XYZ file of C-alpha atoms in Angstrom:
389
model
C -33.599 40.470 229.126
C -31.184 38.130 231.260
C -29.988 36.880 227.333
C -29.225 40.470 226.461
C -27.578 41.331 229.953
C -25.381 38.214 229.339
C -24.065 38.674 225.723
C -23.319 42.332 226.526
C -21.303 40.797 229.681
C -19.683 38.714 227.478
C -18.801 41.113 225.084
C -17.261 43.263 228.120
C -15.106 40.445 229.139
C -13.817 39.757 225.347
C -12.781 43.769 225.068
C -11.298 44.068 227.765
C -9.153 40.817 227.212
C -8.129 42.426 223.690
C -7.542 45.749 225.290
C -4.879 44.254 227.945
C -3.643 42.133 225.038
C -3.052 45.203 222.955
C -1.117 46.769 225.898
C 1.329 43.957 226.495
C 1.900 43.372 223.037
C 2.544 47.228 223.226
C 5.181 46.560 225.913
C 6.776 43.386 224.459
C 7.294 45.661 221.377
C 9.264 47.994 223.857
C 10.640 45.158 225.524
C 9.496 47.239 228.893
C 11.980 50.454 227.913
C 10.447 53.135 229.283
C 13.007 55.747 227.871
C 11.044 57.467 225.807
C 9.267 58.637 229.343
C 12.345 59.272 231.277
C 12.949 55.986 233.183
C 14.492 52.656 232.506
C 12.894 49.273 233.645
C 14.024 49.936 236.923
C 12.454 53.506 237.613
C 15.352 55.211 237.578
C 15.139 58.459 235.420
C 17.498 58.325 232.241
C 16.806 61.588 230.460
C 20.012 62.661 230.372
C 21.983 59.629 229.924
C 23.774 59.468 226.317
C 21.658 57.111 224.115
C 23.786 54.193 223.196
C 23.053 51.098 220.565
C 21.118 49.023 221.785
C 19.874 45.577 219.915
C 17.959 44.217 222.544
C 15.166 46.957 221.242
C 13.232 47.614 218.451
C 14.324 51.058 217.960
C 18.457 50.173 217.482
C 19.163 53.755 218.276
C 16.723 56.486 219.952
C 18.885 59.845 219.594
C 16.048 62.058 217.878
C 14.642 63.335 221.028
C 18.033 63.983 222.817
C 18.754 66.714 220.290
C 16.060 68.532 220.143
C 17.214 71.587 220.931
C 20.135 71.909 218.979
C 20.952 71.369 215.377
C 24.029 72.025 212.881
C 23.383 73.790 209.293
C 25.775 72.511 206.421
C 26.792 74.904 203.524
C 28.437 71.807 201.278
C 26.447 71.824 197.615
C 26.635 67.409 197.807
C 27.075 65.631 201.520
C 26.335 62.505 203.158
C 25.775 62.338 207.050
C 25.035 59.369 208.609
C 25.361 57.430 212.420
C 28.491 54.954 212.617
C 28.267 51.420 213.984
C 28.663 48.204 214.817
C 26.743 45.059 215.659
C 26.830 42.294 218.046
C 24.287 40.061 215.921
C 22.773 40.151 212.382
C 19.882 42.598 211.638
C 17.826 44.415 209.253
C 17.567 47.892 209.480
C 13.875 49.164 208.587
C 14.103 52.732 208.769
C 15.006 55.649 210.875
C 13.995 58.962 211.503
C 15.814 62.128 211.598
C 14.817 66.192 211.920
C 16.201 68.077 208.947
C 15.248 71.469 207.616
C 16.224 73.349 204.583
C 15.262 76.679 203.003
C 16.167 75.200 199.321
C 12.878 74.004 197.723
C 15.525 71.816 195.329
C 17.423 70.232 197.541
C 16.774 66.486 197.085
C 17.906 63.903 200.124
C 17.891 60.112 200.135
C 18.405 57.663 202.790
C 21.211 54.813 202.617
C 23.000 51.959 204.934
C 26.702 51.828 203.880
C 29.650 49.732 204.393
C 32.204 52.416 205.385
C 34.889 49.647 205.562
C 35.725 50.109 201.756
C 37.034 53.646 199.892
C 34.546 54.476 198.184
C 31.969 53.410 201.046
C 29.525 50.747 199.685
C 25.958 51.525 199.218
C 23.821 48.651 200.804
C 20.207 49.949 200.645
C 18.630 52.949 199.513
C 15.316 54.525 200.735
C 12.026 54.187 199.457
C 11.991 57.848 199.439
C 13.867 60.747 197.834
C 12.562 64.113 199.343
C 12.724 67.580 198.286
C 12.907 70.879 199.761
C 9.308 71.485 199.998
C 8.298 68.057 201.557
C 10.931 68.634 204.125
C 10.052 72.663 205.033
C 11.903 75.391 206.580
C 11.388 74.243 210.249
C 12.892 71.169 211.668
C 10.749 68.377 211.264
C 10.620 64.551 211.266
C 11.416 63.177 207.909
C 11.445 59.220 208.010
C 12.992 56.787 205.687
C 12.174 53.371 204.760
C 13.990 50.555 203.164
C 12.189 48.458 201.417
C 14.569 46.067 200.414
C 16.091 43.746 203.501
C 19.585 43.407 203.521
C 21.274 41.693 206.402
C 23.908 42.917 208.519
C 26.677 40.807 209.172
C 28.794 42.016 212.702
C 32.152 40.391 211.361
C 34.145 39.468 208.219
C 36.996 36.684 207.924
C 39.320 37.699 206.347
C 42.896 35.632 205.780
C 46.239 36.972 208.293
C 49.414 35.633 206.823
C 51.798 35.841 209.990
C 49.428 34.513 212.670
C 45.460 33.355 212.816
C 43.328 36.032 213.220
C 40.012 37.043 214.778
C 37.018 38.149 212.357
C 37.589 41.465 211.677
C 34.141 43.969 213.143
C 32.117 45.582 210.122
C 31.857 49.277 210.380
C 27.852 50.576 208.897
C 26.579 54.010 208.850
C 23.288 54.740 208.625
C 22.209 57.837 207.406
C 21.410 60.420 204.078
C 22.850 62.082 201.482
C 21.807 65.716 200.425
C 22.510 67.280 196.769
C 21.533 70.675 195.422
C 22.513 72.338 198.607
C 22.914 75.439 196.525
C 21.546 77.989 199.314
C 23.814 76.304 201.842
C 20.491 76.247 204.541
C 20.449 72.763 205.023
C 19.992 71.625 208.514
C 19.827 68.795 210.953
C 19.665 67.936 214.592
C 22.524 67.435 216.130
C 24.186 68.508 219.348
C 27.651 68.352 221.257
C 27.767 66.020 223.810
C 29.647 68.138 226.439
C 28.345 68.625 230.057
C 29.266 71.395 232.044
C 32.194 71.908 233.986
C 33.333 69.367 236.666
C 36.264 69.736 239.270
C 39.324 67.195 237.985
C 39.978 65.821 240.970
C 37.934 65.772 244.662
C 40.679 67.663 246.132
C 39.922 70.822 244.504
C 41.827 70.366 241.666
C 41.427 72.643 238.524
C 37.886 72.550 237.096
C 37.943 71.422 233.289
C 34.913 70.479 230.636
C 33.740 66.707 231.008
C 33.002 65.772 227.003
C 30.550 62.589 227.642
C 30.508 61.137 224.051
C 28.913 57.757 222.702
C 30.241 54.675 223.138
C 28.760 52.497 220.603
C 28.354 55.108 217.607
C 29.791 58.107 216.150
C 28.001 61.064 213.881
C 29.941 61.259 210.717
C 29.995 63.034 207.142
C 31.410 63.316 204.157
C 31.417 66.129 202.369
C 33.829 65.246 199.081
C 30.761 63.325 198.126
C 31.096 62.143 193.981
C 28.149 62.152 191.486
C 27.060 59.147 192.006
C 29.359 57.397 194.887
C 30.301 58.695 198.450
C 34.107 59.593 198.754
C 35.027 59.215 202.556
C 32.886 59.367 206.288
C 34.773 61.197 208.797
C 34.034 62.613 212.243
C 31.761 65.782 212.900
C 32.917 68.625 214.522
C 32.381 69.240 216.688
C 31.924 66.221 218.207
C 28.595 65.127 218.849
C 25.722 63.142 218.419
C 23.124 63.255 215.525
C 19.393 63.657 216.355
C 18.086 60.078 214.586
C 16.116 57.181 215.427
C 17.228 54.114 214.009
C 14.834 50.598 213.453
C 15.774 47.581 213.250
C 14.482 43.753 212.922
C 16.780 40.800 214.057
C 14.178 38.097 213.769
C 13.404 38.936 210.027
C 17.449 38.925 209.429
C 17.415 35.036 211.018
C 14.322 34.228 208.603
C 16.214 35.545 205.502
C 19.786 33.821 207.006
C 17.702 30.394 207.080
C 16.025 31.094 203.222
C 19.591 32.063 201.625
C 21.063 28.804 203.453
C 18.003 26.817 201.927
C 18.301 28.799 198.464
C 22.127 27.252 198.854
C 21.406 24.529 199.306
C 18.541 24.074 196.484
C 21.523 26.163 194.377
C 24.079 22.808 194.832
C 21.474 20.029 194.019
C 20.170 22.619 190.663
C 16.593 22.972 191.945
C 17.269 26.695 192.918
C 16.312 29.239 190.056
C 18.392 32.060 188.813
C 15.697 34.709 190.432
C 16.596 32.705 193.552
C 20.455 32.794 193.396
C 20.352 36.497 193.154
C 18.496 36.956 196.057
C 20.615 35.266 198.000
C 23.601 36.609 197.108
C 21.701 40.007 197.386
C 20.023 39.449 200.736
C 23.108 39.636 202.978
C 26.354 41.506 203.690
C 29.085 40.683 203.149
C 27.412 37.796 200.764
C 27.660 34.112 201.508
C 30.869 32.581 200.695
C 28.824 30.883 197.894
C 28.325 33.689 196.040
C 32.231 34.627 195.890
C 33.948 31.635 195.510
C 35.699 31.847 192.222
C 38.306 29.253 192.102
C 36.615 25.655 192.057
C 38.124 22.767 190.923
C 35.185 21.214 189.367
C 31.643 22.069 187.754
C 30.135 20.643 190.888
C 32.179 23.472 192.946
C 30.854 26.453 190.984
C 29.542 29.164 193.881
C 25.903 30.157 193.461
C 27.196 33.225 191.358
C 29.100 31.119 188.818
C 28.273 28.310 185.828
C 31.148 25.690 184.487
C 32.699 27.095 181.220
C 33.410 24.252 179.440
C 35.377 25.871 176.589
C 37.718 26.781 179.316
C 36.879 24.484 182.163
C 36.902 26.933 184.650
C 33.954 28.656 186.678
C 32.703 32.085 185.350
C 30.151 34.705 186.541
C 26.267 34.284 185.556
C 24.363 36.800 184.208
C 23.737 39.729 186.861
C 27.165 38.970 188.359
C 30.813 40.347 187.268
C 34.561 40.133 189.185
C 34.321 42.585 191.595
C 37.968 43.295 193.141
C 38.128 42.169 197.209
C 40.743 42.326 199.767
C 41.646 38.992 201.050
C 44.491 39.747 203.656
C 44.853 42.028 206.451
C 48.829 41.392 206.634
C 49.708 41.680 203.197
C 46.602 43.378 201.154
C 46.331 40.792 198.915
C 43.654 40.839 196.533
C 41.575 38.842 194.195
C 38.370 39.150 191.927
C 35.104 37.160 193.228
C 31.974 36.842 191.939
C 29.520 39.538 193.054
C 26.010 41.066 192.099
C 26.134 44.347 189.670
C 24.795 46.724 191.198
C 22.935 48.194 188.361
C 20.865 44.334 188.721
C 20.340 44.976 192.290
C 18.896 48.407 191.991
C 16.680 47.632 188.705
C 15.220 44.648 189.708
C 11.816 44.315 191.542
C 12.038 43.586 195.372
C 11.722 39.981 195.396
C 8.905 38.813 198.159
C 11.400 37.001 200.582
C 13.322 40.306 201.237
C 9.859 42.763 201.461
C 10.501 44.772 204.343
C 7.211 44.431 206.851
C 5.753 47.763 207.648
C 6.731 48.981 211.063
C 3.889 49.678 213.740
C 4.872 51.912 215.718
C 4.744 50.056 219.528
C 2.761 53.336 221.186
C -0.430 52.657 218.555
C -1.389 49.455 220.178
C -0.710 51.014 223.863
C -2.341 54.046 222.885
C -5.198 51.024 221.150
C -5.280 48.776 224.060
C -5.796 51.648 226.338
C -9.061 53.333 224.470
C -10.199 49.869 224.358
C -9.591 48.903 227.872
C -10.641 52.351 229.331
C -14.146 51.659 227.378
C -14.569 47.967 228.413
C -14.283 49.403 232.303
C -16.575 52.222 231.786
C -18.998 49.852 230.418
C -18.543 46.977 233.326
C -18.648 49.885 235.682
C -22.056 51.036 234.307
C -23.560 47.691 233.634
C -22.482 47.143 237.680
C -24.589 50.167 238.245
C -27.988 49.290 236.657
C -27.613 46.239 238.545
């Protein structure tokens, strides 16, 4: 009996340990933000502060829940809406979640990350998913989108100043959808003006005028002269406002795939790399290593890991899966030149190779919501095993 009483102690102790584990993994995952409560790490209650960027989380951007109430319908037959940004450090994003609605059973919508720093905007990434009227429904709901190729995210560019040395230039990324078939013009999605009611101007008395409280790290934006196959040009809502989305991210999966392409360089310069292996790393990050651009060597050694020697005309041409792809080199004088870069017919056609697999995100509230089943258990049992004592 005392054998039984003990192993059923033991196995007590041992849930309980993996039911606290489970809730501080839980927290670690939230890095202790207790927004999606009401309070901050310090207890004070933030449920009507703007939601801002914020890297330091796993969720880069928690706007869903801040516009629930309101929500914007679009009449355009092809759009793209999306949330502008910038970064302070590389990342992946992993997918986001936004409330849409639509009353157009063949309206299709697709997720993307684009670099809006180009005319046309360049398409990055593009959902796993493509939904249709009917999966999305008639009532705003929660439609999620995954990636499940990685790209990085680079914060800055270089780019080459004529007159005077300049500063790396910030990239601009939106990440959002684009909707076609709109043809009942019902399509809707979360989104509300950020203006507070009225304040007085001054604390004399002065004359009492709207206070518009608007992000500071992002901006809702869409483009509605949207192409067949290419977006056309992001601009500003209006009204001005913020979008109802929840953006993921992962910064310690963008330094693993920085420290692979740097290896797959490397490997690339000494000819152990394979061609499977040069594509990915030109593929993995934006904008792509300097490696993968460089089209001007001045000897076979020099070629970038997009290029092979030509020895019929001793220069350095594109491999297969690459082609000259125009880019601006100068701020002050808009100089440009053709590099090396991947087609993106070979990026979207080939398979998702293993080093950039997006992991699946858990969602940090299943192992508190876990860890406290488990825990709750474990202390029901100690407390009746303390009983029978």
């Amino acid at each position: 009996m005392a054998k039984g009483k003990g192993r059923s102690g033991m196995i007590l102790a041992v849930t309980t340990i993996i039911g606290v584990a489970l809730l501080g993994f839980g927290l670690v995952q939230l890095n202790f933000d207790l927004s999606f409560i009401g309070f901050d790490i310090t207890g004070n209650v933030t449920a009507g502060a703007i939601p801002e960027i914020n890297e330091s989380t796993q969720a880069l951007l928690n706007a869903k829940a801040f516009v629930a109430t309101g929500n914007i319908i679009e009449v355009t037959r092809n759009f793209a809406v999306g949330e502008r940004f910038q970064l302070t450090n590389p990342t992946v994003i992993t997918d986001f979640t936004i409330r849409i609605a639509t009353e157009d059973p063949d309206v299709t919508v697709t997720g993307y990350v684009w670099n809006v720093d180009f005319s046309p905007p360049v398409r990055l990434v593009q959902s796993t998913e493509t939904f249709n009227g009917t999966d999305i429904g008639t009532v705003l709901n929660d439609v999620s989108f995954t990636f499940a190729r990685a790209v990085v995210l680079i914060p800055t560019t270089n780019v080459t100043c004529v007159t005077a040395p300049c500063d790396p230039v910030p990239i601009n990324y939106v990440v959002g959808f684009r909707v076609d078939q709109n043809l009942a013009g019902s399509f809707t999605f979360g989104f509300n003006e950020t203006e507070s009611s009225t304040i007085p101007e001054s604390s004399s008395g002065g004359v009492v005028t709207p206070a518009v409280l608007l992000p500071e790290t992002h901006e809702a934006q869409i483009d509605r002269l949207v192409n067949m196959d290419i977006e056309n040009q992001f601009n500003e809502i209006s009204p001005r406002g913020l979008l109802g989305i929840n953006i993921f991210h992962d910064a310690n999966f963008a330094d693993v795939i920085i420290d692979l392409v740097d290896e797959t360089i490397d490997m690339s310069m000494n000819g152990t790399a394979t061609p499977e292996q040069e594509l990915t790393a030109c593929i993995a990050i934006f904008p792509p290593p300097p490696e993968c651009v460089n089209d001007d060597p001045l000897a076979p050694q020099e070629c970038g890991v997009a290029e092979e020697f030509d020895s019929s005309t001793q220069t350095c041409v594109c491999k297969d899966g690459f082609t000259q792809q125009l880019v601006t080199l100068s701020l002050d004088s808009g100089s440009q030149t053709f590099e090396c870069l991947p087609n993106q017919e070979e990026i979207d056609t080939i398979p998702v190779p293993s080093a950039l697999q997006v992991p699946p995100r858990v969602d940090p509230i299943v192992f508190l919501a876990l860890g406290g089943v488990i825990l709750v258990i474990s202390l029901i049992g100690i407390g009746i095993r303390a009983i029978r004592k």
